[in-house]
Amino acid sequence: MQIGVPAETAAGEKRVATVPDVVEKLVKLGFAVAVQSGAGDAANFADDAYAAAGARIVPTAADLWASSDIVFKVRAPSPQEVALMREGGMLLGFVWPAQNPELMQQLAARKATVLAIDSLPRQLSRAQKMDALTSMAGISGYRAVIEAAHAFGRFFNGQITAAGKVPPAKVFVAGAGVAGLAAIGTAANLGAIVRANDTRAEVADQVVSLGGEFVKVDYEEEGSGGGGYAKVMSEGFMQAQREMYAQQAKDADIIITTALIPGKPAPKLITAAMVQSMKPGSVIVDMAAENGGNCELTEPGQAVVKHGVTIVGYTDLVSRLAKQSSTLYSNNLLRVAEELCKAKDGVVVVNMEDDAIRGLTVIKDGTVTWPAPPLKLPAAPAAKPVVAAAAAKGHGHGESEPMDGKSLAMVFGGGALLFLLVGLYAPASFLSHFTVFVLACFIGYMVIWNVKPSLHTPLMSVTNAISSIIALGALVQIAPPLTGANADRPSQLILGLAVFALALTAVNMFGGFAVTRRMLAMFRK
């Protein structure tokens, strides 16, 4: 089967659905790949790069649509593109079935099979690799901060120089989903004071972990919706939220809004009065501009100045990082292709019994299958009685608990008796080695067993490195004797084993410290 990648026709769209690196992987799956000439130019992917990766370059969109069994796209197809589509073909890309009922009917009339990447059931953990909404939202959040910095005209971080003191910028992020969290992390890394709010209370820890401060609305109501989105809140909550936003608007230098609810216009969070109360030179970046905007004064697709405040309503934030976003998006589509072609024979199988594929499939052979039925998530395990759980722990089937004094005394008494018997009858040379062995076991038990499981991996790596002190034992075996020409010289077998042990422990030591260093670096800015 042939996968076709046309040039995007939407105004201002610079992304491309597949990049040369992914073309090579699609070819390995057994597909033939055709790319329209110039499709990747705006994202800095030349036709020659596609050809070198194994793709066939097709001169026109009509030729590509007519010859392709599967079409990979970014934006939803236009009516003209649907007319070019092969009857019974397959389409994979953003479709937004709830917002485009006419498009759905046009595609169904072509007897097409349509997989909408925006309909992926994001609740499934294995669907994360296919989640284009998340990958694109992360890019848009980053770009929103860059646009804000460009329009702000001042440092984000505070500085004290000979020319004067520069205070840090104050950034307020409305909505802490994927895009909001990306904006929080970027602004905090640039040195700004970042505050954020979201209707979902569980994201507060994520905001703090990225260097921001979570601003809570003085109203108790849970705002979690399905699929990682927020739900529509009550009027009482929204009134309390508006009051909090009004206070933040007076203090903030930059406001970034990200609030969206699927299938509905963007909620109005920033009123004209709030904009008027902001300091001159402040900036608002409205990431929901394409759905009407979170600010009353937003003009979609434009950056305007009102009441001395720059309001950025660009609808192409992701496209402004076309190379990066194309790369991530094409990887998402590749993962979908892998799920469709598990035999790696270049033939797709739309398995409607697979929850992820069923959620993606909005039209199957001309029949509209959207919306998908609710996912059958596994039931939560029944809570165990406290008494039963305690009994299980006491019998060693749960988490370990400290031994009582009597048991501890018995264990140490038995160990001391065993050590006494060994000392009475074993050779002196064996006794010294046995003593080190027992101490090593005890120390290893205390170091590893009493540590929280979340710390085991970095602890294990550094413990492996430290425990490689046994290299000293190998060195002792290799070292020449202290007295006499051949006195106490080890045999060739022992010498060879010692050299081998020294080589292995050297790798263990350096590798252990290297791995630990990389792990700890993940927690540093």
Coordinates of C-alpha atoms in Angstrom, one line a residue:
M1 CA 0.0 0.0 0.0
Q2 CA 1.1 3.5 -0.7
I3 CA 1.1 6.3 1.8
G4 CA 0.7 9.8 0.3
V5 CA 1.8 13.1 1.9
P6 CA 0.3 16.1 0.2
A7 CA 1.3 19.7 0.8
E8 CA -0.9 21.5 3.3
T9 CA -3.4 23.9 1.7
A10 CA -4.6 25.8 4.8
A11 CA -3.5 29.4 5.0
G12 CA -0.3 29.8 7.0
E13 CA 0.2 26.1 7.7
K14 CA 3.9 25.2 7.4
R15 CA 3.9 21.7 8.9
V16 CA 4.1 18.5 6.9
A17 CA 2.7 15.2 7.9
T18 CA 5.8 13.1 7.5
V19 CA 9.6 13.9 7.6
P20 CA 12.4 12.1 5.9
D21 CA 13.5 10.2 9.0
V22 CA 10.0 8.7 9.4
V23 CA 9.8 7.9 5.7
E24 CA 12.7 5.4 6.2
K25 CA 10.7 3.7 9.0
L26 CA 7.5 3.6 7.0
V27 CA 9.4 1.9 4.2
K28 CA 10.7 -0.7 6.6
L29 CA 7.1 -1.4 7.6
G30 CA 6.5 -2.4 4.0
F31 CA 4.8 0.8 2.7
A32 CA 5.6 2.7 -0.4
V33 CA 5.7 6.5 0.3
A34 CA 4.9 9.3 -2.1
V35 CA 5.4 13.0 -1.2
Q36 CA 4.0 15.9 -3.1
S37 CA 6.8 18.1 -4.5
G38 CA 7.4 21.1 -2.1
A39 CA 5.3 19.6 0.7
G40 CA 8.1 20.0 3.3
D41 CA 9.7 23.2 2.0
A42 CA 8.1 25.5 4.6
A43 CA 9.4 23.1 7.4
N44 CA 12.9 23.0 5.9
F45 CA 12.6 19.5 4.5
A46 CA 13.6 19.4 0.8
D47 CA 12.4 17.0 -1.9
D48 CA 15.9 15.6 -2.2
A49 CA 15.9 14.6 1.5
Y50 CA 12.6 12.7 1.0
A51 CA 13.9 11.0 -2.2
A52 CA 17.1 10.0 -0.4
A53 CA 14.9 8.4 2.4
G54 CA 13.1 6.3 -0.1
A55 CA 10.0 8.4 -1.0
R56 CA 8.7 9.0 -4.5
I57 CA 8.2 12.7 -5.4
V58 CA 4.9 13.4 -7.0
P59 CA 4.5 16.7 -8.9
T60 CA 0.8 17.6 -8.2
A61 CA -1.7 17.0 -5.4
A62 CA -4.2 15.4 -7.9
D63 CA -1.7 12.8 -8.8
L64 CA -0.8 12.1 -5.2
W65 CA -4.4 11.8 -3.9
A66 CA -5.4 9.6 -6.9
S67 CA -2.4 7.2 -6.4
S68 CA -2.4 6.9 -2.6
D69 CA -4.1 4.2 -0.6
I70 CA -3.5 6.1 2.6
V71 CA -3.1 9.9 3.0
F72 CA -1.3 11.4 5.9
K73 CA -2.3 15.0 6.6
V74 CA -2.0 17.7 9.3
R75 CA -5.1 19.9 8.8
A76 CA -8.5 18.5 8.0
P77 CA -8.9 18.2 4.2
S78 CA -10.7 20.9 2.2
P79 CA -13.7 20.0 0.0
Q80 CA -11.4 20.2 -3.0
E81 CA -9.0 17.7 -1.5
V82 CA -11.9 15.4 -0.6
A83 CA -12.9 15.4 -4.3
L84 CA -9.4 14.3 -5.2
M85 CA -9.4 11.4 -2.8
R86 CA -9.5 7.9 -4.2
E87 CA -12.9 6.2 -3.5
G88 CA -12.5 3.7 -0.6
G89 CA -9.1 5.3 0.4
M90 CA -7.9 6.0 3.9
L91 CA -7.2 9.3 5.6
L92 CA -5.1 9.9 8.8
G93 CA -4.8 13.3 10.4
F94 CA -6.7 16.0 12.3
V95 CA -10.4 15.9 11.4
W96 CA -12.3 17.3 14.4
P97 CA -15.6 15.4 13.6
A98 CA -17.7 17.3 16.1
Q99 CA -16.8 20.7 14.5
N100 CA -16.9 19.4 10.9
P101 CA -20.2 17.5 10.2
E102 CA -20.3 18.5 6.6
L103 CA -16.7 17.2 6.0
M104 CA -17.7 13.9 7.7
Q105 CA -20.6 13.5 5.2
Q106 CA -18.3 14.3 2.2
L107 CA -15.7 11.7 3.4
A108 CA -18.4 9.1 4.0
A109 CA -19.7 9.7 0.5
R110 CA -16.2 8.7 -0.8
K111 CA -16.6 5.4 1.1
A112 CA -13.4 6.4 2.9
T113 CA -11.9 5.1 6.1
V114 CA -11.0 8.0 8.3
L115 CA -8.8 7.9 11.4
A116 CA -9.0 11.3 13.3
I117 CA -5.8 11.7 15.4
D118 CA -7.8 14.2 17.5
S119 CA -10.2 11.5 18.6
L120 CA -7.6 9.2 20.1
P121 CA -8.8 8.0 23.6
R122 CA -6.1 9.7 25.6
Q123 CA -7.1 7.8 28.8
L124 CA -5.2 4.7 27.5
S125 CA -1.6 4.7 28.6
R126 CA -0.4 2.9 25.5
A127 CA -2.0 5.7 23.4
Q128 CA 0.5 8.3 24.6
K129 CA 2.9 7.5 21.8
M130 CA 0.2 8.4 19.3
D131 CA -1.1 11.4 21.1
A132 CA -0.6 14.3 18.6
L133 CA -2.7 16.7 20.7
T134 CA -0.3 16.5 23.5
S135 CA 2.8 16.8 21.4
M136 CA 1.4 19.8 19.5
A137 CA 0.1 21.5 22.7
G138 CA 3.6 21.3 24.3
I139 CA 5.1 23.1 21.3
S140 CA 2.3 25.8 21.3
G141 CA 2.9 26.4 25.0
Y142 CA 6.6 27.0 24.5
R143 CA 6.0 29.2 21.5
A144 CA 3.4 31.3 23.4
V145 CA 6.1 32.3 25.9
I146 CA 8.5 33.2 23.0
E147 CA 5.9 35.4 21.4
A148 CA 5.2 37.0 24.8
A149 CA 8.9 37.7 25.3
H150 CA 9.1 39.2 21.8
A151 CA 6.2 41.6 22.5
F152 CA 7.1 42.4 26.1
G153 CA 10.3 44.3 25.4
R154 CA 11.9 43.6 28.7
F155 CA 13.9 40.9 30.5
F156 CA 12.0 37.9 32.0
N157 CA 14.6 37.4 34.7
G158 CA 15.5 40.0 37.3
Q159 CA 18.9 41.7 37.1
I160 CA 21.0 44.1 39.1
T161 CA 23.4 46.0 36.9
A162 CA 25.5 49.2 37.1
A163 CA 22.8 50.9 35.0
G164 CA 20.0 50.0 37.4
K165 CA 17.9 47.2 38.8
V166 CA 15.5 45.2 36.5
P167 CA 12.6 43.4 38.3
P168 CA 11.6 39.9 37.1
A169 CA 8.6 39.7 34.8
K170 CA 5.4 38.4 36.4
V171 CA 3.6 35.8 34.3
F172 CA 0.1 34.4 34.9
V173 CA -1.0 31.3 33.1
A174 CA -4.7 30.6 32.9
G175 CA -5.1 26.8 32.4
A176 CA -2.5 24.2 33.4
G177 CA -3.0 21.5 30.8
V178 CA -0.2 20.3 28.5
A179 CA 0.1 23.7 26.8
G180 CA -0.1 25.6 30.1
L181 CA 2.5 23.4 31.8
A182 CA 4.9 23.9 28.9
A183 CA 4.4 27.7 29.1
I184 CA 4.9 27.6 32.9
G185 CA 8.2 25.6 32.6
T186 CA 9.5 27.9 29.8
A187 CA 8.7 31.1 31.6
A188 CA 10.2 29.9 34.8
N189 CA 13.3 28.8 33.1
L190 CA 13.6 32.3 31.6
G191 CA 13.6 33.6 35.2
A192 CA 10.1 35.0 35.4
I193 CA 7.8 34.8 38.5
V194 CA 5.1 32.5 37.3
R195 CA 1.7 32.0 38.7
A196 CA -1.0 29.7 37.3
N197 CA -4.6 28.6 37.8
D198 CA -6.6 25.6 36.7
T199 CA -10.1 24.2 37.5
R200 CA -8.5 20.8 38.2
A201 CA -7.0 20.8 41.6
E202 CA -4.7 17.8 40.9
V203 CA -2.4 19.9 38.6
A204 CA -1.3 22.1 41.5
D205 CA 1.7 19.8 42.2
Q206 CA 2.7 19.8 38.6
V207 CA 2.7 23.6 38.5
V208 CA 4.9 23.8 41.6
S209 CA 7.3 21.2 40.2
L210 CA 7.9 23.4 37.2
G211 CA 8.7 26.4 39.2
G212 CA 5.4 28.1 39.3
E213 CA 2.9 29.0 42.1
F214 CA -0.6 27.7 42.0
V215 CA -3.3 30.3 42.6
K216 CA -6.4 28.7 44.0
V217 CA -9.9 30.0 43.4
D218 CA -11.8 30.6 46.6
Y219 CA -14.6 28.2 45.7
E220 CA -14.8 24.5 46.2
E221 CA -15.7 22.6 43.0
E222 CA -13.9 19.8 41.1
G223 CA -13.2 20.7 37.5
S224 CA -11.8 17.5 36.0
G225 CA -13.4 16.4 32.7
G226 CA -12.9 13.5 30.4
G227 CA -9.8 12.9 28.3
G228 CA -7.6 15.3 30.2
Y229 CA -9.7 18.3 29.6
A230 CA -11.6 20.6 32.1
K231 CA -15.3 20.5 32.4
V232 CA -17.8 23.5 32.3
M233 CA -17.9 25.0 35.8
S234 CA -20.9 26.4 37.7
E235 CA -21.7 30.1 37.6
G236 CA -20.6 30.5 41.3
F237 CA -17.2 29.1 40.5
M238 CA -16.8 31.2 37.4
Q239 CA -17.7 34.4 39.3
A240 CA -15.1 33.6 41.9
Q241 CA -12.6 32.8 39.1
R242 CA -13.3 36.1 37.4
E243 CA -12.6 38.0 40.7
M244 CA -9.3 36.2 41.1
Y245 CA -8.3 36.9 37.4
A246 CA -9.1 40.5 37.9
Q247 CA -6.6 40.7 40.8
Q248 CA -4.0 38.8 38.8
A249 CA -4.4 41.1 35.8
K250 CA -3.6 44.2 37.8
D251 CA -0.3 42.6 39.0
A252 CA 0.8 40.5 36.0
D253 CA 3.1 41.7 33.2
I254 CA 2.1 38.8 30.9
I255 CA -1.0 36.7 30.8
I256 CA -1.1 33.4 28.8
T257 CA -4.5 31.8 28.4
T258 CA -5.0 28.2 27.3
A259 CA -8.5 27.3 28.4
L260 CA -10.5 25.1 26.0
I261 CA -13.4 22.7 26.3
P262 CA -13.8 20.2 23.4
G263 CA -16.7 21.1 21.0
K264 CA -17.5 24.4 22.7
P265 CA -16.4 28.0 22.1
A266 CA -13.4 29.1 24.3
P267 CA -14.6 30.5 27.7
K268 CA -14.1 34.2 28.2
L269 CA -11.8 34.6 31.1
I270 CA -10.2 38.0 30.5
T271 CA -12.7 40.8 30.1
A272 CA -12.1 44.2 28.5
A273 CA -12.2 45.8 32.0
M274 CA -9.3 43.4 33.1
V275 CA -7.3 44.4 30.0
Q276 CA -7.8 48.1 30.8
S277 CA -6.6 47.5 34.4
M278 CA -3.3 46.0 33.2
K279 CA -0.1 48.0 33.2
P280 CA 0.9 49.7 30.0
G281 CA 3.2 47.5 28.0
S282 CA 1.8 44.3 29.3
V283 CA 1.1 41.3 27.0
I284 CA -1.7 38.8 26.7
V285 CA -1.1 35.7 24.5
D286 CA -4.5 34.0 23.8
M287 CA -3.8 30.4 22.8
A288 CA -7.5 29.8 22.4
A289 CA -7.9 32.4 19.7
E290 CA -8.8 29.8 17.0
N291 CA -11.9 28.9 19.0
G292 CA -12.9 32.5 19.8
G293 CA -10.4 33.4 22.4
N294 CA -10.3 33.6 26.2
C295 CA -10.0 37.4 26.0
E296 CA -12.9 39.5 24.9
L297 CA -10.6 41.8 22.9
T298 CA -8.7 39.0 21.0
E299 CA -8.7 39.3 17.3
P300 CA -7.9 35.7 15.9
G301 CA -4.8 35.6 13.8
Q302 CA -3.7 39.1 14.8
A303 CA -1.5 40.9 17.4
V304 CA -3.2 44.1 18.4
V305 CA -2.6 46.8 21.0
K306 CA -5.6 47.8 23.1
H307 CA -5.5 50.0 26.2
G308 CA -1.8 49.9 26.0
V309 CA -1.7 46.1 26.2
T310 CA -0.5 43.9 23.3
I311 CA -3.0 41.1 22.7
V312 CA -1.5 38.2 20.6
G313 CA -4.1 36.1 19.0
Y314 CA -2.0 34.0 16.6
T315 CA -3.7 30.8 15.5
D316 CA -0.5 29.2 14.1
L317 CA 1.7 29.0 17.2
V318 CA 2.6 25.3 16.4
S319 CA 3.2 26.1 12.8
R320 CA 5.7 28.8 13.8
L321 CA 8.0 26.0 14.9
A322 CA 7.3 24.0 11.8
K323 CA 10.4 21.7 11.7
Q324 CA 10.0 20.7 15.4
S325 CA 6.3 20.2 15.2
S326 CA 6.4 18.3 11.9
T327 CA 9.0 15.9 13.4
L328 CA 6.9 15.1 16.5
Y329 CA 3.6 14.9 14.6
S330 CA 5.1 12.5 12.0
N331 CA 6.3 10.3 14.9
N332 CA 2.8 10.2 16.2
L333 CA 1.5 9.1 12.9
L334 CA 4.2 6.5 12.6
R335 CA 3.1 4.9 15.8
V336 CA -0.4 4.7 14.5
A337 CA 0.9 3.1 11.3
E338 CA 2.7 0.5 13.5
E339 CA -0.5 -0.3 15.2
L340 CA -2.3 -0.7 11.9
C341 CA 0.4 -2.8 10.3
K342 CA 1.7 -5.1 13.0
A343 CA 2.7 -7.7 10.4
K344 CA 5.1 -5.2 8.8
D345 CA 3.9 -6.2 5.4
G346 CA 2.7 -2.8 4.2
V347 CA -1.0 -3.8 4.6
V348 CA -3.1 -2.0 7.2
V349 CA -5.7 -3.7 9.3
V350 CA -8.3 -1.5 11.1
N351 CA -9.0 -3.6 14.2
M352 CA -12.3 -2.3 15.6
E353 CA -11.8 -4.5 18.7
D354 CA -8.7 -2.4 19.6
D355 CA -9.8 0.4 21.9
A356 CA -7.2 2.8 20.6
I357 CA -7.9 2.1 16.9
R358 CA -11.7 2.1 17.5
G359 CA -11.4 5.6 19.1
L360 CA -9.4 6.9 16.2
T361 CA -11.8 5.5 13.5
V362 CA -14.5 8.0 12.9
I363 CA -15.5 6.6 9.4
K364 CA -15.1 3.0 8.4
D365 CA -15.6 2.1 4.7
G366 CA -18.1 5.0 4.3
T367 CA -20.0 4.4 7.5
V368 CA -19.7 7.1 10.2
T369 CA -18.6 5.3 13.4
W370 CA -18.1 8.5 15.5
P371 CA -18.5 8.9 18.4
A372 CA -16.8 5.7 19.7
P373 CA -18.5 3.9 22.6
P374 CA -17.3 4.6 26.1
L375 CA -14.1 2.8 27.0
K376 CA -14.5 -0.2 29.3
L377 CA -11.9 0.8 31.9
P378 CA -11.0 -1.9 34.4
A379 CA -12.9 -1.6 37.7
A380 CA -11.1 -0.3 40.7
P381 CA -9.9 -3.0 43.0
A382 CA -12.0 -3.5 46.1
A383 CA -10.5 -2.1 49.2
K384 CA -9.0 -4.7 51.4
P385 CA -10.1 -4.7 55.1
V386 CA -7.6 -3.1 57.3
V387 CA -7.3 -6.2 59.5
A388 CA -6.7 -8.5 56.5
A389 CA -4.1 -6.1 55.1
A390 CA -2.3 -6.0 58.4
A391 CA -2.3 -9.8 58.6
A392 CA -0.9 -10.1 55.1
K393 CA 1.9 -7.7 56.0
G394 CA 2.6 -9.7 59.1
H395 CA 3.1 -12.9 57.1
G396 CA 5.5 -11.3 54.6
H397 CA 3.1 -10.8 51.7
G398 CA 2.9 -7.0 51.9
E399 CA 5.3 -4.3 52.8
S400 CA 8.0 -5.2 55.3
E401 CA 7.7 -4.0 58.9
P402 CA 10.4 -3.8 61.5
M403 CA 10.8 -6.9 63.6
D404 CA 9.9 -6.7 67.3
G405 CA 12.6 -6.8 70.0
K406 CA 12.2 -10.6 70.7
S407 CA 12.5 -11.6 67.0
L408 CA 15.5 -9.4 66.5
A409 CA 17.2 -10.8 69.6
M410 CA 16.6 -14.4 68.3
V411 CA 18.0 -13.6 64.8
F412 CA 21.2 -12.0 66.3
G413 CA 21.5 -14.8 68.8
G414 CA 21.4 -17.4 66.0
G415 CA 23.9 -15.5 64.0
A416 CA 26.3 -15.2 66.9
L417 CA 26.0 -18.9 67.6
L418 CA 26.7 -19.7 63.9
F419 CA 29.7 -17.4 63.9
L420 CA 31.1 -19.0 67.0
L421 CA 30.9 -22.5 65.5
V422 CA 32.6 -21.3 62.4
G423 CA 35.3 -19.7 64.4
L424 CA 36.0 -22.8 66.5
Y425 CA 36.4 -25.2 63.6
A426 CA 37.3 -23.2 60.5
P427 CA 40.9 -22.2 59.4
A428 CA 42.0 -18.7 60.4
S429 CA 42.3 -17.6 56.7
F430 CA 38.7 -18.6 56.1
L431 CA 37.5 -16.9 59.2
S432 CA 38.8 -13.5 58.1
H433 CA 37.1 -13.8 54.7
F434 CA 33.9 -15.0 56.3
T435 CA 33.8 -12.0 58.6
V436 CA 34.0 -9.6 55.7
F437 CA 31.3 -11.6 53.9
V438 CA 28.9 -11.4 56.8
L439 CA 29.5 -7.7 57.3
A440 CA 29.0 -7.1 53.6
C441 CA 25.7 -8.9 53.7
F442 CA 24.5 -7.0 56.7
I443 CA 25.5 -3.6 55.2
G444 CA 23.9 -4.5 51.9
Y445 CA 20.7 -5.5 53.7
M446 CA 20.6 -2.2 55.7
V447 CA 21.4 -0.1 52.6
I448 CA 19.0 -1.6 50.1
W449 CA 16.1 -3.1 52.1
N450 CA 15.3 0.0 54.1
V451 CA 15.1 2.3 51.2
K452 CA 11.9 3.5 49.4
P453 CA 11.3 1.7 46.1
S454 CA 11.3 5.0 44.2
L455 CA 15.0 5.5 45.1
H456 CA 16.1 2.0 44.3
T457 CA 17.4 2.7 40.8
P458 CA 19.8 5.5 41.5
L459 CA 20.8 3.9 44.8
M460 CA 21.5 0.5 43.1
S461 CA 23.7 2.1 40.5
V462 CA 25.9 4.0 43.0
T463 CA 25.9 1.0 45.4
N464 CA 27.2 -1.2 42.5
A465 CA 30.0 1.3 42.0
I466 CA 30.9 1.4 45.7
S467 CA 30.7 -2.4 46.2
S468 CA 33.3 -2.8 43.5
I469 CA 35.8 -2.3 46.2
I470 CA 36.3 -6.1 45.7
A471 CA 38.7 -4.9 43.0
L472 CA 41.1 -4.5 45.8
G473 CA 40.9 -8.2 46.5
A474 CA 41.8 -8.9 42.9
L475 CA 44.7 -6.5 43.1
V476 CA 46.0 -8.4 46.2
Q477 CA 45.9 -11.6 44.2
I478 CA 47.7 -10.1 41.3
A479 CA 50.4 -8.3 43.4
P480 CA 53.8 -10.1 43.7
P481 CA 54.6 -11.8 46.9
L482 CA 56.3 -9.8 49.7
T483 CA 58.9 -12.4 50.6
G484 CA 60.8 -15.0 48.6
A485 CA 60.9 -15.5 44.9
N486 CA 57.9 -17.7 44.6
A487 CA 56.5 -17.7 48.1
D488 CA 52.7 -17.7 48.2
R489 CA 52.5 -16.9 44.5
P490 CA 49.0 -17.7 43.2
S491 CA 48.4 -20.3 40.5
Q492 CA 47.8 -19.2 36.9
L493 CA 44.1 -20.0 37.2
I494 CA 43.7 -17.7 40.3
L495 CA 45.8 -15.1 38.6
G496 CA 43.6 -15.2 35.5
L497 CA 40.4 -15.0 37.5
A498 CA 41.7 -12.1 39.4
V499 CA 42.5 -10.2 36.2
F500 CA 39.1 -11.0 34.8
A501 CA 37.4 -9.8 38.1
L502 CA 39.4 -6.6 38.0
A503 CA 38.3 -5.8 34.5
L504 CA 34.6 -6.4 35.3
T505 CA 34.7 -4.4 38.5
A506 CA 36.4 -1.5 36.8
V507 CA 33.5 -1.4 34.3
N508 CA 31.0 -1.7 37.2
M509 CA 32.6 1.1 39.1
F510 CA 32.8 3.6 36.3
G511 CA 29.5 2.6 34.8
G512 CA 27.7 2.8 38.2
F513 CA 29.0 6.4 38.9
A514 CA 28.2 7.4 35.3
V515 CA 24.6 6.1 35.5
T516 CA 24.1 7.8 38.8
R517 CA 25.3 11.1 37.5
R518 CA 22.9 11.0 34.6
M519 CA 20.0 10.1 36.9
L520 CA 20.7 13.0 39.2
A521 CA 21.2 15.4 36.3
M522 CA 17.5 14.8 35.4
F523 CA 16.5 16.5 38.6
R524 CA 18.7 19.6 38.0
K525 CA 17.8 22.7 36.0

